[in-house]
């Protein structure tokens, strides 16, 4: 898919990976709506800030109504509360699902008609290696990312007939605010943004953006014994 000249919208575009995606789209010649809960926090020149809280249906509907010709939709907005499913606050569990699952779903549903009108269009959902493997300390986030992966696979089939290709990007840790307390090796989000857009351009259904994600994907075929050897 050609990116130059297309109109794109990125959620959570004010910081982190979303800001890199918006900048990279701009630099590749796209017209960019940089969506953020607080549009005043968008500091990138050459993009159009727009208000969008993915957990607020009225905000999602308003964003869809205020935009036109969106041919590339990137669902990037994300929360990470570090919540255990067993002992954590249920409000945080709901927040993770509201953001990653219901938020992404609501945005795709709202923009599907605009995407359909472009003839050829793309959705990129920013997923994670944690869509495929769970850690107890962040079980809520992992469950939400798994649900978002499932949503991605259902909607890629439903949107194909209207000419919308749906891609999923899987990545391990990136160096953003979300992982500021994690000391493990992290990818550069600027590099991940480039990989994501190359994937859209190539029409890839699944974009494996780093080695960790590739390893976890390979481990899926060995089931629980492969993914959670400590339980053996
Ligand atoms: N960092 C990692 O290691 C990593 C790894 C794999 C996948 N991911 C995924 O990558 C994506 C981007 O994460 P990041 O690392 O860039 O995180 P980040 O730096 O914490 O940025 C999160 C972004 O999401 C926005 N956001 C949160 N809730 C929102 C809502 N309800 N509506 C609209 N925007 C909302 C934030 O906006 P505010 O400024 O308003 O809070 C911010 O722009 C997420 O989907 C995340 O799950 C991250």
XYZ file of C-alpha atoms and ligand atoms in Angstrom:
280
model
C 0.000 0.000 0.000
C 1.242 3.464 -0.956
C 1.606 5.731 2.117
C 2.555 8.954 0.336
C -0.492 11.154 -0.146
C -2.764 9.023 2.032
C -4.571 10.377 5.096
C -3.671 8.602 8.340
C -4.876 8.756 11.926
C -2.806 7.571 14.901
C -4.319 7.196 18.383
C -2.146 8.154 21.359
C 0.023 10.225 19.015
C 1.231 12.749 21.599
C 4.061 10.607 23.018
C 5.795 7.243 22.913
C 5.462 4.997 19.879
C 2.416 6.919 18.653
C 4.420 10.131 18.288
C 7.090 8.262 16.284
C 4.404 6.720 14.068
C 2.845 10.124 13.404
C 6.240 11.654 12.585
C 7.225 8.770 10.303
C 3.889 8.945 8.470
C 4.365 12.701 8.021
C 7.917 12.176 6.754
C 6.683 9.585 4.244
C 4.253 12.121 2.797
C 0.999 11.192 4.524
C -1.564 13.713 5.782
C -1.638 12.959 9.513
C -4.297 13.317 12.189
C -2.438 13.011 15.501
C -5.144 11.903 17.931
C -4.682 12.393 21.662
C -6.782 12.672 24.797
C -5.376 16.164 25.127
C -4.751 17.470 21.596
C -2.825 20.437 23.052
C -0.113 17.956 24.064
C 0.661 17.118 20.414
C 3.918 18.946 19.694
C 4.753 17.611 16.218
C 4.808 20.198 13.463
C 3.035 19.335 10.224
C 0.282 17.137 11.688
C -3.302 17.928 12.678
C -4.031 17.335 16.375
C -7.453 15.910 17.145
C -9.146 15.010 20.435
C -9.719 11.287 20.913
C -10.145 9.255 24.090
C -10.586 5.684 22.885
C -12.561 4.731 26.015
C -15.188 7.431 25.422
C -17.712 6.499 22.709
C -18.778 10.151 22.227
C -15.154 11.180 21.718
C -14.608 8.382 19.195
C -17.756 9.339 17.276
C -16.769 13.022 17.294
C -13.293 12.207 15.946
C -14.770 10.144 13.126
C -17.197 12.960 12.291
C -14.445 15.619 12.250
C -12.080 13.746 9.937
C -12.229 12.737 6.305
C -10.481 10.428 3.860
C -8.757 8.355 6.556
C -7.135 5.469 4.664
C -4.626 4.386 7.334
C -5.823 3.913 10.909
C -3.261 3.057 13.596
C -4.611 1.849 16.926
C -1.695 2.643 19.194
C -3.222 4.143 22.381
C -2.471 1.936 25.337
C -2.414 1.729 29.119
C -0.298 -0.463 31.357
C -1.325 -0.607 34.992
C 0.772 -3.576 36.141
C -2.312 -5.290 37.546
C -2.553 -8.896 38.720
C -5.761 -10.646 37.633
C -5.981 -12.468 40.955
C -5.276 -9.722 43.461
C -5.314 -6.438 41.515
C -7.957 -3.745 41.509
C -10.779 -4.829 39.173
C -11.156 -1.225 38.026
C -7.656 -1.469 36.541
C -8.495 -4.784 34.871
C -11.500 -3.081 33.277
C -9.391 -0.091 32.258
C -6.969 -2.349 30.377
C -9.825 -4.056 28.533
C -11.612 -0.756 27.919
C -8.485 0.734 26.377
C -6.937 -2.098 24.383
C -10.000 -4.170 23.482
C -13.141 -2.025 23.565
C -11.255 1.151 22.645
C -9.631 -0.380 19.581
C -12.922 -2.019 18.593
C -14.893 1.198 18.974
C -12.367 3.159 16.890
C -12.331 0.576 14.092
C -16.130 0.440 13.987
C -16.354 4.235 13.840
C -13.767 4.591 11.055
C -14.738 1.535 8.973
C -17.042 3.542 6.635
C -14.309 6.153 5.992
C -11.784 3.381 5.323
C -14.224 1.645 2.957
C -14.699 4.831 0.947
C -10.965 4.951 0.095
C -11.043 1.765 -1.991
C -7.755 0.542 -0.557
C -7.065 1.106 3.152
C -5.186 -0.228 6.156
C -5.589 -0.703 9.886
C -2.548 -1.335 12.072
C -3.128 -2.555 15.619
C -0.158 -2.187 17.965
C -0.089 -5.474 19.840
C 2.695 -7.050 21.864
C 4.657 -10.210 22.559
C 2.384 -10.157 25.621
C -0.588 -10.939 23.369
C 0.929 -14.423 23.309
C 2.544 -14.860 26.722
C 1.337 -13.727 30.159
C 3.184 -12.515 33.219
C 1.302 -12.692 36.531
C 2.280 -9.149 37.553
C 0.662 -7.691 34.451
C -2.036 -10.287 33.781
C -4.662 -7.639 33.057
C -2.550 -6.008 30.330
C -1.686 -9.399 28.807
C -5.353 -10.457 28.766
C -6.316 -7.183 27.103
C -3.582 -7.560 24.459
C -4.676 -11.167 23.807
C -8.259 -9.986 23.384
C -7.031 -7.284 20.994
C -5.176 -9.939 18.999
C -8.363 -12.003 18.714
C -10.297 -8.900 17.655
C -7.625 -8.226 15.025
C -8.028 -11.675 13.518
C -11.828 -11.488 13.429
C -11.910 -8.000 11.940
C -9.231 -8.682 9.322
C -11.680 -11.187 7.834
C -14.678 -8.882 8.136
C -12.897 -5.868 6.659
C -11.148 -7.637 3.769
C -14.181 -7.461 1.440
C -14.224 -3.632 1.686
C -10.524 -3.424 0.742
C -9.203 -2.773 4.261
C -6.144 -4.811 5.220
C -5.643 -5.269 8.960
C -2.106 -5.689 10.286
C -0.919 -6.557 13.770
C 2.452 -5.407 15.080
C 4.004 -7.486 17.841
C 6.898 -6.121 19.849
C 8.586 -6.762 23.194
C 9.803 -3.929 25.394
C 10.269 -0.494 23.808
C 11.917 2.474 25.437
C 8.871 4.643 26.238
C 7.160 6.009 29.358
C 5.270 2.711 29.621
C 8.444 0.805 30.505
C 10.234 3.515 32.467
C 10.520 1.197 35.518
C 11.734 -1.831 33.535
C 15.464 -2.443 33.203
C 15.349 -5.220 30.558
C 16.666 -4.485 27.028
C 14.300 -2.263 25.059
C 13.842 -1.447 21.372
C 14.019 2.088 20.040
C 10.390 3.102 19.316
C 11.546 5.188 16.329
C 12.879 2.007 14.705
C 9.692 0.089 15.567
C 7.597 2.838 13.948
C 9.571 2.437 10.710
C 9.099 -1.354 10.821
C 5.354 -0.850 11.362
C 4.981 1.442 8.358
C 7.127 -0.809 6.178
C 4.726 -3.609 7.177
C 1.687 -1.573 6.146
C 3.354 -0.686 2.852
C 4.101 -4.359 2.216
C 0.579 -5.419 3.235
C 1.888 -7.744 5.945
C -0.824 -9.301 8.099
C 1.553 -9.860 11.001
C 4.561 -7.660 11.707
C 7.066 -9.273 14.054
C 9.057 -6.223 15.066
C 11.761 -7.696 17.304
C 13.525 -10.902 18.257
C 11.592 -11.420 21.491
C 8.263 -11.421 19.636
C 9.634 -13.922 17.121
C 10.786 -16.205 19.919
C 7.435 -16.059 21.715
C 5.589 -16.713 18.453
C 7.778 -19.759 17.799
C 7.101 -20.950 21.360
C 3.329 -20.972 20.861
C 3.437 -24.322 19.078
C 4.956 -25.955 22.168
C 2.020 -24.886 24.318
C 2.049 -24.305 28.074
C 5.095 -26.512 28.607
C 7.126 -24.363 26.212
C 5.859 -20.971 27.328
C 5.788 -21.614 31.082
C 8.570 -24.171 31.758
C 8.601 -23.162 35.446
C 5.284 -25.033 35.815
C 6.761 -28.356 34.700
N 6.418 0.210 25.591
C 6.424 -1.108 25.395
O 7.333 -1.842 25.830
C 5.352 -1.753 24.563
C 5.543 -3.062 24.140
C 4.577 -3.681 23.342
C 3.459 -2.980 22.966
N 3.281 -1.697 23.414
C 2.070 -0.992 22.991
O 2.467 0.123 22.221
C 1.451 1.123 22.288
C 2.075 2.459 22.628
O 2.658 2.353 23.922
P 3.866 3.276 24.388
O 4.943 2.374 24.811
O 4.114 4.337 23.398
O 3.210 3.874 25.723
P 3.219 5.322 26.354
O 4.476 6.029 26.063
O 2.794 5.114 27.769
O 2.063 6.088 25.546
C 0.739 5.654 25.658
C -0.104 6.521 24.741
O -1.447 6.027 24.764
C -2.301 7.125 25.091
N -3.530 6.674 25.749
C -3.668 5.945 26.865
N -4.973 5.755 27.143
C -5.667 6.393 26.162
C -7.035 6.574 25.880
N -7.998 6.085 26.693
N -7.388 7.269 24.762
C -6.444 7.774 23.947
N -5.121 7.678 24.173
C -4.750 6.988 25.270
C -1.468 8.018 25.980
O -2.049 9.298 26.054
P -1.871 10.283 27.340
O -0.607 11.062 27.103
O -3.105 11.090 27.336
O -1.766 9.398 28.560
C -0.160 7.988 25.212
O -0.221 8.825 24.091
C 0.435 0.618 23.322
O -0.647 0.017 22.655
C 1.223 -0.425 24.089
O 0.372 -1.383 24.675
C 4.192 -1.063 24.188
